[in-house]
CSV table of C-alpha atoms and ligand atoms in Angstrom, one decimal:
chain,number,residue,atom,x,y,z
A,167,UNK,CA,0.0,0.0,0.0
A,168,UNK,CA,1.1,3.5,-0.7
A,169,UNK,CA,1.8,5.4,2.5
A,170,UNK,CA,1.9,8.9,0.9
A,171,UNK,CA,4.6,11.5,1.6
A,172,UNK,CA,3.3,12.6,5.0
A,173,UNK,CA,3.2,9.2,6.5
A,174,UNK,CA,6.4,7.9,4.9
A,175,UNK,CA,8.6,10.9,5.9
A,176,UNK,CA,6.6,12.2,8.9
A,177,UNK,CA,9.7,12.8,11.0
A,178,UNK,CA,11.4,14.9,8.3
A,179,UNK,CA,8.4,17.1,7.7
A,180,UNK,CA,6.9,20.1,9.6
A,181,UNK,CA,4.2,17.9,11.1
A,182,UNK,CA,2.6,18.2,14.5
A,183,UNK,CA,0.0,16.2,16.4
A,184,UNK,CA,-2.6,18.3,14.7
A,185,UNK,CA,-1.5,17.6,11.2
A,186,UNK,CA,-4.0,15.5,9.2
A,187,UNK,CA,-2.5,12.4,7.4
A,188,UNK,CA,-4.1,13.2,4.1
A,189,UNK,CA,-2.9,11.5,0.9
A,190,UNK,CA,-3.8,10.9,-2.7
A,191,UNK,CA,-1.0,8.3,-3.0
A,192,UNK,CA,1.7,10.7,-3.9
A,193,UNK,CA,5.4,9.8,-3.7
A,194,UNK,CA,7.2,6.5,-4.0
A,195,UNK,CA,7.6,7.0,-7.7
A,196,UNK,CA,9.8,4.7,-9.9
A,197,UNK,CA,13.5,5.2,-10.2
A,198,UNK,CA,14.3,3.5,-13.5
A,199,UNK,CA,17.7,2.5,-14.8
A,200,UNK,CA,18.2,3.7,-18.4
A,201,UNK,CA,18.0,1.0,-21.1
A,202,UNK,CA,19.7,2.9,-23.9
A,203,UNK,CA,20.8,6.5,-23.2
A,204,UNK,CA,23.2,5.3,-20.4
A,205,UNK,CA,25.2,3.4,-23.0
A,206,UNK,CA,24.8,6.0,-25.7
A,207,UNK,CA,26.1,8.8,-23.5
A,208,UNK,CA,28.7,6.7,-21.7
A,209,UNK,CA,27.3,7.3,-18.2
A,210,UNK,CA,28.4,5.0,-15.5
A,211,UNK,CA,24.8,4.6,-14.3
A,212,UNK,CA,21.8,6.6,-15.5
A,213,UNK,CA,18.5,6.7,-13.7
A,214,UNK,CA,15.2,8.5,-14.4
A,215,UNK,CA,13.0,9.6,-11.4
A,216,UNK,CA,9.5,9.3,-12.9
A,217,UNK,CA,7.6,12.1,-11.1
A,218,UNK,CA,4.8,11.9,-13.7
A,219,UNK,CA,3.7,8.8,-11.8
A,220,UNK,CA,2.3,11.0,-9.0
A,221,UNK,CA,-1.5,11.2,-8.6
A,222,UNK,CA,-1.9,14.3,-10.7
A,223,UNK,CA,1.0,13.5,-13.0
A,224,UNK,CA,3.7,15.7,-11.6
A,225,UNK,CA,6.1,16.3,-8.7
A,226,UNK,CA,3.9,19.1,-7.4
A,227,UNK,CA,1.8,16.6,-5.4
A,228,UNK,CA,4.6,16.0,-3.0
A,229,UNK,CA,4.6,19.6,-1.9
A,230,UNK,CA,0.9,20.2,-2.3
A,231,UNK,CA,0.0,17.4,0.2
A,232,UNK,CA,2.1,19.1,2.9
A,233,UNK,CA,0.8,22.6,2.0
A,234,UNK,CA,-2.8,21.4,2.0
A,235,UNK,CA,-2.4,19.6,5.3
A,236,UNK,CA,-0.8,22.7,6.9
A,237,UNK,CA,-3.7,24.9,5.5
A,238,UNK,CA,-6.2,22.5,7.2
A,239,UNK,CA,-4.2,22.6,10.4
A,240,UNK,CA,-4.4,26.4,10.8
A,241,UNK,CA,-8.1,26.3,9.9
A,242,UNK,CA,-7.7,28.0,6.5
A,243,UNK,CA,-10.6,27.3,4.1
A,244,UNK,CA,-9.1,28.5,0.8
A,245,UNK,CA,-5.9,28.1,-1.2
A,246,UNK,CA,-4.6,30.0,-4.2
A,247,UNK,CA,-1.8,29.7,-6.7
A,248,UNK,CA,-0.4,31.1,-9.9
A,249,UNK,CA,0.6,28.4,-12.3
A,250,UNK,CA,1.9,27.3,-15.6
A,251,UNK,CA,-0.4,24.3,-15.2
A,252,UNK,CA,0.9,21.6,-12.9
A,253,UNK,CA,0.7,23.5,-9.7
A,254,UNK,CA,-2.9,24.4,-10.5
A,255,UNK,CA,-3.7,20.7,-11.3
A,256,UNK,CA,-2.2,19.6,-8.0
A,257,UNK,CA,-3.7,22.4,-5.9
A,258,UNK,CA,-7.1,21.6,-7.4
A,259,UNK,CA,-6.9,17.9,-6.5
A,260,UNK,CA,-5.7,18.4,-2.9
A,261,UNK,CA,-8.2,21.3,-2.6
A,262,UNK,CA,-11.0,18.9,-3.5
A,263,UNK,CA,-9.7,16.2,-1.2
A,264,UNK,CA,-9.5,18.7,1.7
A,265,UNK,CA,-12.7,20.6,0.8
A,266,UNK,CA,-10.8,23.8,0.4
A,267,UNK,CA,-12.0,26.6,-1.9
A,268,UNK,CA,-9.3,26.5,-4.6
A,269,UNK,CA,-8.4,29.4,-6.9
A,270,UNK,CA,-5.9,29.1,-9.7
A,271,UNK,CA,-4.6,31.9,-11.8
A,272,UNK,CA,-3.1,30.8,-15.1
A,273,UNK,CA,-1.6,32.5,-18.2
A,274,UNK,CA,-4.1,32.5,-21.0
A,275,UNK,CA,-3.2,30.4,-23.9
A,276,UNK,CA,0.0,29.0,-22.4
A,277,UNK,CA,-1.1,26.1,-20.3
A,278,UNK,CA,-1.2,22.5,-21.6
A,279,UNK,CA,-4.7,21.3,-22.2
A,280,UNK,CA,-4.4,18.3,-19.9
A,281,UNK,CA,-3.5,20.5,-16.9
A,282,UNK,CA,-6.4,22.8,-17.6
A,283,UNK,CA,-8.7,19.7,-17.8
A,284,UNK,CA,-7.5,18.7,-14.4
A,285,UNK,CA,-8.2,22.0,-12.8
A,286,UNK,CA,-11.7,22.1,-14.4
A,287,UNK,CA,-12.7,18.5,-13.3
A,288,UNK,CA,-11.3,18.9,-9.8
A,289,UNK,CA,-13.6,21.9,-9.4
A,290,UNK,CA,-11.2,24.8,-8.9
A,291,UNK,CA,-12.1,28.4,-9.7
A,292,UNK,CA,-10.0,29.2,-12.6
A,293,UNK,CA,-8.9,32.7,-13.6
A,294,UNK,CA,-7.1,32.9,-16.9
A,295,UNK,CA,-5.2,36.2,-17.2
A,296,UNK,CA,-4.0,38.0,-20.3
A,297,UNK,CA,-0.4,37.8,-19.0
A,298,UNK,CA,2.3,35.4,-18.1
A,299,UNK,CA,3.1,33.3,-15.0
A,300,UNK,CA,5.3,36.0,-13.4
A,301,UNK,CA,2.4,38.5,-13.6
A,302,UNK,CA,0.0,35.9,-12.2
A,303,UNK,CA,2.3,35.2,-9.3
A,304,UNK,CA,2.6,39.0,-8.5
A,305,UNK,CA,-1.2,39.2,-8.4
A,306,UNK,CA,-1.5,36.1,-6.1
A,307,UNK,CA,1.2,37.5,-3.8
A,308,UNK,CA,-0.8,40.7,-3.4
A,309,UNK,CA,-4.1,38.8,-2.9
A,310,UNK,CA,-2.7,36.8,0.0
A,311,UNK,CA,-1.7,40.0,1.8
A,312,UNK,CA,-5.3,41.1,1.7
A,313,UNK,CA,-7.4,38.0,2.2
A,314,UNK,CA,-7.2,35.0,4.6
A,315,UNK,CA,-6.2,32.5,2.0
A,316,UNK,CA,-3.2,30.2,1.8
A,317,UNK,CA,-0.6,30.7,-1.0
A,318,UNK,CA,0.3,27.2,-2.3
A,319,UNK,CA,3.0,28.2,-4.8
A,320,UNK,CA,6.5,27.1,-3.8
A,321,UNK,CA,7.0,30.4,-1.9
A,322,UNK,CA,5.1,28.5,0.7
A,323,UNK,CA,7.9,26.7,2.6
A,324,UNK,CA,5.7,23.6,3.1
A,325,UNK,CA,5.8,23.0,-0.6
A,326,UNK,CA,9.6,22.8,-0.5
A,327,UNK,CA,9.4,20.5,2.5
A,328,UNK,CA,7.2,18.0,0.7
A,329,UNK,CA,9.1,18.1,-2.5
A,330,UNK,CA,12.4,17.4,-0.8
A,331,UNK,CA,11.1,13.8,-0.2
A,332,UNK,CA,11.9,13.0,-3.8
A,333,UNK,CA,15.6,13.4,-2.9
A,334,UNK,CA,15.0,11.1,0.1
A,335,UNK,CA,13.5,8.5,-2.2
A,336,UNK,CA,16.4,8.5,-4.6
A,337,UNK,CA,18.9,8.0,-1.7
A,338,UNK,CA,16.6,5.3,-0.1
A,339,UNK,CA,16.5,3.5,-3.5
A,340,UNK,CA,20.2,3.8,-4.6
A,341,UNK,CA,21.6,3.4,-1.1
A,342,UNK,CA,23.4,6.8,-1.4
A,343,UNK,CA,23.1,10.0,-3.3
A,344,UNK,CA,23.9,10.1,-7.0
A,345,UNK,CA,26.9,12.0,-8.3
A,346,UNK,CA,24.8,14.3,-10.5
A,347,UNK,CA,21.1,15.3,-10.4
A,348,UNK,CA,19.8,16.8,-13.7
A,349,UNK,CA,16.6,18.8,-13.2
A,350,UNK,CA,14.4,21.3,-15.2
A,351,UNK,CA,14.2,24.7,-13.6
A,352,UNK,CA,11.2,27.1,-13.9
A,353,UNK,CA,10.2,28.9,-10.7
A,354,UNK,CA,13.2,27.1,-9.1
A,355,UNK,CA,11.3,25.6,-6.2
A,356,UNK,CA,12.1,22.0,-7.1
A,357,UNK,CA,15.9,22.4,-7.4
A,358,UNK,CA,15.7,24.2,-4.0
A,359,UNK,CA,13.7,21.3,-2.5
A,360,UNK,CA,16.0,18.5,-3.8
A,361,UNK,CA,19.1,20.3,-2.5
A,362,UNK,CA,17.4,20.6,0.9
A,363,UNK,CA,16.5,16.9,0.9
A,364,UNK,CA,20.0,15.8,-0.1
A,365,UNK,CA,21.6,18.0,2.5
A,366,UNK,CA,19.2,16.7,5.3
A,367,UNK,CA,19.9,13.1,4.4
A,368,UNK,CA,23.6,13.8,4.4
A,369,UNK,CA,23.4,15.5,7.8
A,370,UNK,CA,21.6,12.6,9.5
A,371,UNK,CA,24.0,10.1,7.9
A,372,UNK,CA,21.6,8.5,5.4
A,373,UNK,CA,23.9,9.5,2.6
A,374,UNK,CA,27.7,9.7,2.5
A,375,UNK,CA,27.8,12.4,-0.3
A,376,UNK,CA,25.7,15.0,-2.1
A,377,UNK,CA,25.1,15.3,-5.8
A,378,UNK,CA,26.1,18.2,-8.0
A,379,UNK,CA,22.8,20.0,-8.9
A,380,UNK,CA,22.5,20.4,-12.7
A,381,UNK,CA,19.6,22.7,-13.4
A,382,UNK,CA,18.3,23.5,-16.9
A,383,UNK,CA,16.1,26.3,-18.0
A,384,UNK,CA,14.6,26.8,-21.5
A,385,UNK,CA,16.7,29.1,-23.6
A,386,UNK,CA,13.8,31.6,-24.1
A,387,UNK,CA,13.1,31.6,-20.4
A,388,UNK,CA,16.6,31.5,-18.8
A,389,UNK,CA,16.8,34.2,-16.1
A,390,UNK,CA,19.1,32.3,-13.8
A,391,UNK,CA,21.4,31.0,-16.6
A,392,UNK,CA,21.7,34.4,-18.2
A,393,UNK,CA,21.6,36.5,-15.0
A,394,UNK,CA,18.7,38.7,-15.9
A,395,UNK,CA,14.9,38.8,-15.7
A,396,UNK,CA,13.1,37.7,-18.9
A,397,UNK,CA,10.1,40.0,-19.1
A,398,UNK,CA,8.6,38.0,-22.0
A,399,UNK,CA,9.7,34.4,-21.5
A,400,UNK,CA,8.9,32.1,-24.4
A,401,UNK,CA,9.3,28.3,-24.8
A,402,UNK,CA,7.4,25.3,-26.1
A,403,UNK,CA,7.9,23.9,-22.6
A,404,UNK,CA,5.1,26.0,-21.1
A,405,UNK,CA,5.6,24.5,-17.6
A,406,UNK,CA,8.9,26.4,-17.3
A,407,UNK,CA,7.9,29.5,-19.2
A,408,UNK,CA,9.0,31.7,-16.3
A,409,UNK,CA,11.1,34.9,-16.5
A,410,UNK,CA,11.6,35.9,-12.9
A,411,UNK,CA,11.7,32.8,-10.6
A,412,UNK,CA,10.6,33.1,-7.0
A,413,UNK,CA,13.4,30.9,-5.7
A,414,UNK,CA,16.1,32.4,-7.9
A,415,UNK,CA,18.6,33.0,-5.0
A,416,UNK,CA,17.9,29.6,-3.4
A,417,UNK,CA,18.6,27.9,-6.7
A,418,UNK,CA,21.9,29.7,-7.0
A,419,UNK,CA,22.7,28.6,-3.5
A,420,UNK,CA,21.9,25.0,-4.5
A,421,UNK,CA,24.1,25.3,-7.6
A,422,UNK,CA,27.0,26.9,-5.7
A,423,UNK,CA,27.0,24.8,-2.6
A,424,UNK,CA,26.8,21.6,-4.7
A,425,UNK,CA,29.4,22.6,-7.3
A,426,UNK,CA,26.7,22.3,-10.0
A,427,UNK,CA,25.5,24.6,-12.8
A,428,UNK,CA,22.3,26.2,-14.0
A,429,UNK,CA,22.4,26.3,-17.8
A,430,UNK,CA,19.7,26.4,-20.5
A,431,UNK,CA,18.7,24.3,-23.5
A,432,UNK,CA,16.9,25.3,-26.7
A,433,UNK,CA,13.3,24.3,-27.6
A,434,UNK,CA,14.9,22.1,-30.4
A,435,UNK,CA,17.1,20.4,-27.8
A,436,UNK,CA,14.1,19.9,-25.5
A,437,UNK,CA,12.0,18.4,-28.2
A,438,UNK,CA,14.8,16.1,-29.4
A,439,UNK,CA,15.2,14.8,-25.8
A,440,UNK,CA,11.4,14.5,-25.4
A,441,UNK,CA,11.3,12.2,-28.5
A,442,UNK,CA,14.4,10.3,-27.7
A,443,UNK,CA,13.2,9.6,-24.2
A,444,UNK,CA,9.9,8.3,-25.5
A,445,UNK,CA,11.2,6.3,-28.5
A,446,UNK,CA,14.3,4.8,-26.9
A,447,UNK,CA,13.4,4.4,-23.2
A,448,UNK,CA,9.6,4.2,-23.4
A,449,UNK,CA,9.2,7.2,-21.1
A,450,UNK,CA,6.7,9.9,-22.0
A,451,UNK,CA,7.6,13.0,-20.1
A,452,UNK,CA,6.2,16.4,-20.8
A,453,UNK,CA,8.4,18.8,-22.7
A,454,UNK,CA,9.6,20.7,-19.6
A,455,UNK,CA,10.6,17.4,-18.1
A,456,UNK,CA,12.8,16.7,-21.1
A,457,UNK,CA,14.9,19.7,-20.3
A,458,UNK,CA,16.9,17.6,-17.7
A,459,UNK,CA,17.7,15.0,-20.3
A,460,UNK,CA,18.4,17.7,-23.0
A,461,UNK,CA,20.9,19.2,-20.5
A,462,UNK,CA,22.6,15.8,-20.0
A,463,UNK,CA,22.9,15.3,-23.7
A,464,UNK,CA,24.2,18.8,-24.2
A,465,UNK,CA,27.0,18.4,-21.6
A,466,UNK,CA,27.9,14.9,-22.8
A,467,UNK,CA,28.2,16.1,-26.4
A,468,UNK,CA,30.5,18.9,-25.1
A,469,UNK,CA,32.8,16.2,-23.8
A,470,UNK,CA,31.8,15.9,-20.2
A,471,UNK,CA,33.1,12.5,-19.0
A,472,UNK,CA,30.4,10.7,-17.0
A,473,UNK,CA,31.8,7.2,-17.4
A,474,UNK,CA,32.4,6.8,-13.7
A,475,UNK,CA,29.4,8.7,-12.5
A,476,UNK,CA,26.0,7.9,-11.2
A,477,UNK,CA,23.5,10.3,-12.8
A,478,UNK,CA,19.8,10.8,-12.1
A,479,UNK,CA,17.5,12.8,-14.4
A,480,UNK,CA,14.2,14.0,-12.9
A,481,UNK,CA,11.3,13.5,-15.3
A,482,UNK,CA,9.0,16.0,-13.6
A,483,UNK,CA,5.7,15.5,-15.3
A,484,UNK,CA,3.7,13.2,-17.6
A,485,UNK,CA,3.7,13.6,-21.3
A,486,UNK,CA,-0.1,13.0,-21.3
A,487,UNK,CA,-0.6,16.5,-19.9
A,488,UNK,CA,0.4,18.1,-23.2
A,489,UNK,CA,-1.1,16.0,-26.0
A,490,UNK,CA,-1.0,19.0,-28.4
A,491,UNK,CA,2.8,19.1,-28.4
A,492,UNK,CA,2.8,15.3,-29.0
A,493,UNK,CA,0.4,15.3,-31.9
A,494,UNK,CA,1.8,18.4,-33.6
A,495,UNK,CA,5.2,16.9,-33.8
A,496,UNK,CA,4.1,13.5,-35.0
A,497,UNK,CA,5.0,12.4,-38.5
A,498,UNK,CA,1.9,12.3,-40.7
A,499,UNK,CA,-0.3,9.3,-40.3
A,500,UNK,CA,-0.2,6.7,-43.1
A,501,UNK,CA,-3.7,6.6,-44.6
A,502,UNK,CA,-5.3,3.6,-45.9
A,503,UNK,CA,-8.7,2.2,-47.1
A,504,UNK,CA,-10.4,0.0,-44.5
A,505,UNK,CA,-9.3,-3.4,-46.0
A,506,UNK,CA,-6.7,-5.9,-45.1
A,507,UNK,CA,-5.2,-5.6,-48.6
A,508,UNK,CA,-4.9,-1.9,-48.4
A,509,UNK,CA,-3.3,-1.9,-45.0
A,510,UNK,CA,-0.8,-4.5,-46.0
A,511,UNK,CA,0.1,-2.4,-49.1
A,512,UNK,CA,0.4,0.7,-47.0
A,513,UNK,CA,2.9,-1.1,-44.8
A,514,UNK,CA,4.8,-2.2,-47.8
A,515,UNK,CA,4.2,-5.9,-47.0
A,516,UNK,CA,2.8,-6.8,-50.3
B,879,AN7,C1,6.7,19.5,-15.4
B,879,AN7,O1,2.9,24.5,-12.3
B,879,AN7,O2,5.8,26.4,-12.1
B,879,AN7,O3,11.5,25.1,-10.9
B,879,AN7,O4,3.1,26.6,-12.0
B,879,AN7,O5,5.4,21.8,-14.2
B,879,AN7,O6,10.0,24.1,-9.2
B,879,AN7,O7,9.1,25.7,-10.9
B,879,AN7,C2,5.6,24.2,-12.9
B,879,AN7,C3,7.0,23.9,-13.0
B,879,AN7,C4,9.5,21.5,-14.1
B,879,AN7,C5,9.8,23.5,-12.9
B,879,AN7,N1,8.8,20.5,-14.7
B,879,AN7,O8,9.8,23.4,-11.5
B,879,AN7,C6,3.6,25.5,-12.2
B,879,AN7,C7,5.1,25.4,-12.4
B,879,AN7,C8,7.4,20.6,-14.7
B,879,AN7,C9,6.8,21.7,-14.2
B,879,AN7,C10,8.9,22.6,-13.5
B,879,AN7,C11,7.5,22.7,-13.6
B,879,AN7,P1,10.1,24.6,-10.6
């Protein structure tokens, strides 16, 4: 049975005797050994942490379960977030579970259809703004100053607490921390959370080392990599279409303390990695998730030697969230009359 993040890591989380043990079955996601890229790139060991296997299809559930439990604990009856999609899907699900009024503010036209479907079906109040994620987050930050409503973006420290459990799981599964962790970066909460998790496990002796944190933004939305705000971020990976990340400084700290980097990858590199992951490993991550793999491919092509290293790539969300990107990029269908003969001919088998 799935324990859920709160029960499994209770002692490492900001829990009290008044914290409800809610769960939708988040956490305990697969860590898969690569079947092809590992050899192709010459990695010592390569693993994928499949966060798309969480209940709403992304890593956000780990943090949201803690944020929702803490909102319940203080008697708050409403939660709010800005989102590029996955946070809104997760907030809506846990909001429904906890009977909280859930408000999500999303950038119009730039959220994958599956994520929007989730917020709709879970019953959130959805406000689509004519602006981007950064503007939505500014509005949400102002609203929570004025009204008694809990912010459930990763500015809420309980989100980070919950998300750090993914690092715990990697160490629990491998027996120690990997040498490198490759991870997509958008609002920079997740890289912050992983680093916190790896440090905490190291501090209590559950790991003998800590990984280098290798964060990757999209080239058109690369504020940390480029060292400047992107007022008009653009990328096909709408989940990480963020120009002024809330956890900017913390992500730099994770990078610097770990001896890692925060770099960026182009949309072309993201899509190539997205297809490669699906066609060679059987893993369907969403475009933003593929930024971690695109980053690994980029560094390996530049000559980085990983032959003695243990590498983990975080696949942050499910590819099913964004069917439009999948279908748009597909090669044209083969068309055929509805007969056995015609299909055989179309296949070139007769
Ligand atoms: C699949 O849902 O920001 O660096 O509002 O959905 O912690 O922001 C999503 C981010 C990576 C980046 N992969 O994580 C949101 C949102 C996927 C994501 C990220 C997101 P952060």
